[in-house]
PDB file of C-alpha atoms in Angstrom:
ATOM      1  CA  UNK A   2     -24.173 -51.597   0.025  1.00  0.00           C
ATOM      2  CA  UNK A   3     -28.080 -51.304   0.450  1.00  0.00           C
ATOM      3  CA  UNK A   4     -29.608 -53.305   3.396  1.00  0.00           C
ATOM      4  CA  UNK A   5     -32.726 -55.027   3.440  1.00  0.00           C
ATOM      5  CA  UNK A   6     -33.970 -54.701   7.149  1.00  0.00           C
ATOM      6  CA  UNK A   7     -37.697 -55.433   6.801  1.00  0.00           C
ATOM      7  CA  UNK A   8     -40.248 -57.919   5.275  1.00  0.00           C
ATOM      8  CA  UNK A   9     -43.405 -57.949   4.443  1.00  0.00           C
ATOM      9  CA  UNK A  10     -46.602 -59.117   2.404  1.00  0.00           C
ATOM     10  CA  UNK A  11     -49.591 -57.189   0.666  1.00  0.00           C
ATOM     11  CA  UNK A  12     -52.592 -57.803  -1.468  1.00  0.00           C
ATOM     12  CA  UNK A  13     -51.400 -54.080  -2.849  1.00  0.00           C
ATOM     13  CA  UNK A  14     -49.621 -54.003  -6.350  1.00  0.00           C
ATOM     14  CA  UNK A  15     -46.196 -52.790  -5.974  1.00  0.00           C
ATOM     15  CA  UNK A  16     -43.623 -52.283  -8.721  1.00  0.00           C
ATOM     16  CA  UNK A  17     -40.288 -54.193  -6.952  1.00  0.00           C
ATOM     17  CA  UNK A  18     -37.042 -52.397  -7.889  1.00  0.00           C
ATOM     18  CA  UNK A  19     -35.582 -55.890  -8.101  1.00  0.00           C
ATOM     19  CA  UNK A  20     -36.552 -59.441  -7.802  1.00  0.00           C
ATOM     20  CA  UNK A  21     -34.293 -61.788  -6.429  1.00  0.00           C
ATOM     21  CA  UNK A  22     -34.874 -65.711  -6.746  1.00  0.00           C
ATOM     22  CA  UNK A  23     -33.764 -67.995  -3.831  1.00  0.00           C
ATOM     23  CA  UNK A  24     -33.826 -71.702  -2.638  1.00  0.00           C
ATOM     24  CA  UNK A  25     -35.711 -73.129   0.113  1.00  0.00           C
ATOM     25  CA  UNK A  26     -32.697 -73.348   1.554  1.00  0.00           C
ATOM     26  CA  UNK A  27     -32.016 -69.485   1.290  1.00  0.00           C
ATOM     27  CA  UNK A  28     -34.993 -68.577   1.929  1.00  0.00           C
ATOM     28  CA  UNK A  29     -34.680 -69.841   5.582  1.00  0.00           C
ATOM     29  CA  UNK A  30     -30.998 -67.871   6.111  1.00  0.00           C
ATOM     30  CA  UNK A  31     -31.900 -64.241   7.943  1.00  0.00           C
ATOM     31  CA  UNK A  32     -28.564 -62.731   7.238  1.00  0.00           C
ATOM     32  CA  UNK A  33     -26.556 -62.956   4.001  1.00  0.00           C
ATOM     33  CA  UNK A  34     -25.249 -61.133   0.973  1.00  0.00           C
ATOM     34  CA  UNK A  35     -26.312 -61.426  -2.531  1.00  0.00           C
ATOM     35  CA  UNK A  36     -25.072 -59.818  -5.819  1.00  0.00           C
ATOM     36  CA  UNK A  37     -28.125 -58.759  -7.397  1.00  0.00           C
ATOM     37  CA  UNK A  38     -26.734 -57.669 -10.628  1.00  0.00           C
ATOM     38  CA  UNK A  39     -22.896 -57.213 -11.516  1.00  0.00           C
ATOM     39  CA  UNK A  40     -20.900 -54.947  -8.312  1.00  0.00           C
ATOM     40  CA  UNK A  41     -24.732 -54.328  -6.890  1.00  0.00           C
ATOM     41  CA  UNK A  42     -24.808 -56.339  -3.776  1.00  0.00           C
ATOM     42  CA  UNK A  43     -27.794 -56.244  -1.093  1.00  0.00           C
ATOM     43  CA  UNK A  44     -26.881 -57.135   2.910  1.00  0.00           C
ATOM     44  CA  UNK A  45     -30.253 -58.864   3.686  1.00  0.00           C
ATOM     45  CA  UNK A  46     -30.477 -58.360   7.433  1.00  0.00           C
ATOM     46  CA  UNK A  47     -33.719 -59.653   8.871  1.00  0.00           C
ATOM     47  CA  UNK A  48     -34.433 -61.016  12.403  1.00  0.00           C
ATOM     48  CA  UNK A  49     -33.259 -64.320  13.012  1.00  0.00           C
ATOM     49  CA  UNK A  50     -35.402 -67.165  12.241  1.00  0.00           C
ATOM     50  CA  UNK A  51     -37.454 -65.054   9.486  1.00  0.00           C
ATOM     51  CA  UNK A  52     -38.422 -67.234   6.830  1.00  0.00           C
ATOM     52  CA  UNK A  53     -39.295 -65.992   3.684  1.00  0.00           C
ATOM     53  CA  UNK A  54     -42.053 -66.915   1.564  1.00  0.00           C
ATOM     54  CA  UNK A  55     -42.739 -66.573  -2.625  1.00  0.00           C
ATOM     55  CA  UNK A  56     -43.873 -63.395  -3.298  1.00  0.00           C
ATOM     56  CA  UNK A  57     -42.448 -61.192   0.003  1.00  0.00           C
ATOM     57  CA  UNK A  58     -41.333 -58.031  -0.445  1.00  0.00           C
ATOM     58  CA  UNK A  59     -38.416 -56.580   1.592  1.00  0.00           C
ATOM     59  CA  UNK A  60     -38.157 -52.753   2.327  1.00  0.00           C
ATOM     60  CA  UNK A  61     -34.274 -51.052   2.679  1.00  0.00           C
ATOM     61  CA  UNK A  62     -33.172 -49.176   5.501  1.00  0.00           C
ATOM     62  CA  UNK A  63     -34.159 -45.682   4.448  1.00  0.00           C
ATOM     63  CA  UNK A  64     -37.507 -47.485   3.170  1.00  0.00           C
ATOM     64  CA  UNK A  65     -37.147 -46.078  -0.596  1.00  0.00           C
ATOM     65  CA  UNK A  66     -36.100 -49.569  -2.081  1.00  0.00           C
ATOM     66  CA  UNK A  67     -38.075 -52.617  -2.378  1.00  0.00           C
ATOM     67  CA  UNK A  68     -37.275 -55.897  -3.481  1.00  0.00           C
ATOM     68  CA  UNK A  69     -39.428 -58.916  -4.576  1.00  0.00           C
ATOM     69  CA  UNK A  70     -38.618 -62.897  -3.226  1.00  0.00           C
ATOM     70  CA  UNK A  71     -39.265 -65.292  -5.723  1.00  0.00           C
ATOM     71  CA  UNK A  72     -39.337 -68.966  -4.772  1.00  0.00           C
ATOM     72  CA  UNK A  73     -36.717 -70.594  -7.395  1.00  0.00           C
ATOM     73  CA  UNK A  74     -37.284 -73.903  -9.077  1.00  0.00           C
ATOM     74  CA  UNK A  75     -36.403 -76.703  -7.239  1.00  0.00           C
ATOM     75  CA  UNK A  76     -35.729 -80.358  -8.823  1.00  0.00           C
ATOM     76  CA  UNK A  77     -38.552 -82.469  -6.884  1.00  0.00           C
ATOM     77  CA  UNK A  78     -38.285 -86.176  -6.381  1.00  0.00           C
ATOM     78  CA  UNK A  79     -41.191 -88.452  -7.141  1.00  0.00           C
ATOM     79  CA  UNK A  80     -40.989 -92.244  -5.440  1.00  0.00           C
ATOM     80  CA  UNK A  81     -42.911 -94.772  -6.106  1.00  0.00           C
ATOM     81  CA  UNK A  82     -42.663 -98.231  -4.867  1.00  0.00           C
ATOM     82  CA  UNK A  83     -44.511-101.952  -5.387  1.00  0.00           C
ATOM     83  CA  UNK A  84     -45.652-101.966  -2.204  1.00  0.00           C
ATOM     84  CA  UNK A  85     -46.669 -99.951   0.416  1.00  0.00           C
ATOM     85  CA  UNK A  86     -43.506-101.416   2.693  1.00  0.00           C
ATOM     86  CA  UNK A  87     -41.073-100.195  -0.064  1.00  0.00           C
ATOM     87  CA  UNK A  88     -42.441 -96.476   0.543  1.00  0.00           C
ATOM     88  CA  UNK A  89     -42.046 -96.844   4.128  1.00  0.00           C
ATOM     89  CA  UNK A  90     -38.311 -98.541   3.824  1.00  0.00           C
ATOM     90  CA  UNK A  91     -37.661 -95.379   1.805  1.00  0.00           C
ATOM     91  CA  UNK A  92     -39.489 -92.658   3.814  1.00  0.00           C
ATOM     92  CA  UNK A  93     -37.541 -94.008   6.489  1.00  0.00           C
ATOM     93  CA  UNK A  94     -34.213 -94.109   5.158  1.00  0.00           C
ATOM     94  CA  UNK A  95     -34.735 -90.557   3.843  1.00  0.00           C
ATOM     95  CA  UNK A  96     -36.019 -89.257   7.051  1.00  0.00           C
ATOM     96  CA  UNK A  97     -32.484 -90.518   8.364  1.00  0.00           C
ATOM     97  CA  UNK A  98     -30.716 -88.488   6.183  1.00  0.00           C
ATOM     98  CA  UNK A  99     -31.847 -85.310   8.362  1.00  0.00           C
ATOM     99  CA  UNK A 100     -32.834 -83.405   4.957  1.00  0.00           C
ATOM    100  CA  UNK A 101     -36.759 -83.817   5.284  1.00  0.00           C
ATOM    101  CA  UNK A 102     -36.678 -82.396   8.940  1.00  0.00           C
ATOM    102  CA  UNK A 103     -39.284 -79.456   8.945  1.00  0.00           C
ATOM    103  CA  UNK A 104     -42.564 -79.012   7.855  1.00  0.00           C
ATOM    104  CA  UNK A 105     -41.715 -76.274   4.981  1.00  0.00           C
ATOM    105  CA  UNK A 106     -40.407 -79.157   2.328  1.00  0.00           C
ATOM    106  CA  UNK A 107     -44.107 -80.717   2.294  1.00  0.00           C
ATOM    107  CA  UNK A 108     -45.828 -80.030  -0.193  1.00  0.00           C
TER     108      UNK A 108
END
């Protein structure tokens, strides 16, 4: 299994191996295992609390293999209200749901 150990960004153009398209929500998890194409697999193994971004590029162990993070689409909700005290009744209510919690989901 190939391990993905490092991240990083450059203005350079590099030809990925692979591209591999997460969530926001995977895109947040340092450690986990995806199946890149059928039985290839890739250990992602980053320090914790790494955070990827669209367009990172992680490096292998032995440094020969690089892979491409693409951001995945994402269904986006649009609310609109009457009044301004509808919004706020439903900012509110979401922001009790504990999904809107950090500052990466704004957009």
């Amino acid at each position: 299994m190939i391990r993905l150990i490092e991240r990083f960004s450059t203005q350079e153009t590099i030809e990925p191996v692979w591209t591999i398209s997460l969530t926001a929500e995977e895109r947040k998890r340092s450690r986990q295992k995806l199946e890149i194409t059928p039985n290839h697999w890739v250990d992602i193994y980053l320090p914790r609390g790494t955070i990827l971004q669209d367009g990172d590029f992680l490096r292998s162990e032995i440094g020969d293999l690089i892979v491409k993070v693409l951001a995945k689409p994402e269904p986006v909700m649009t609310i609109r209200g009457k009044t301004t005290l509808d919004l706020i009744r439903a900012a509110y209510h979401l922001g009790n749901q504990g999904k809107l919690r950090s500052s990466e989901y704004r957009r």
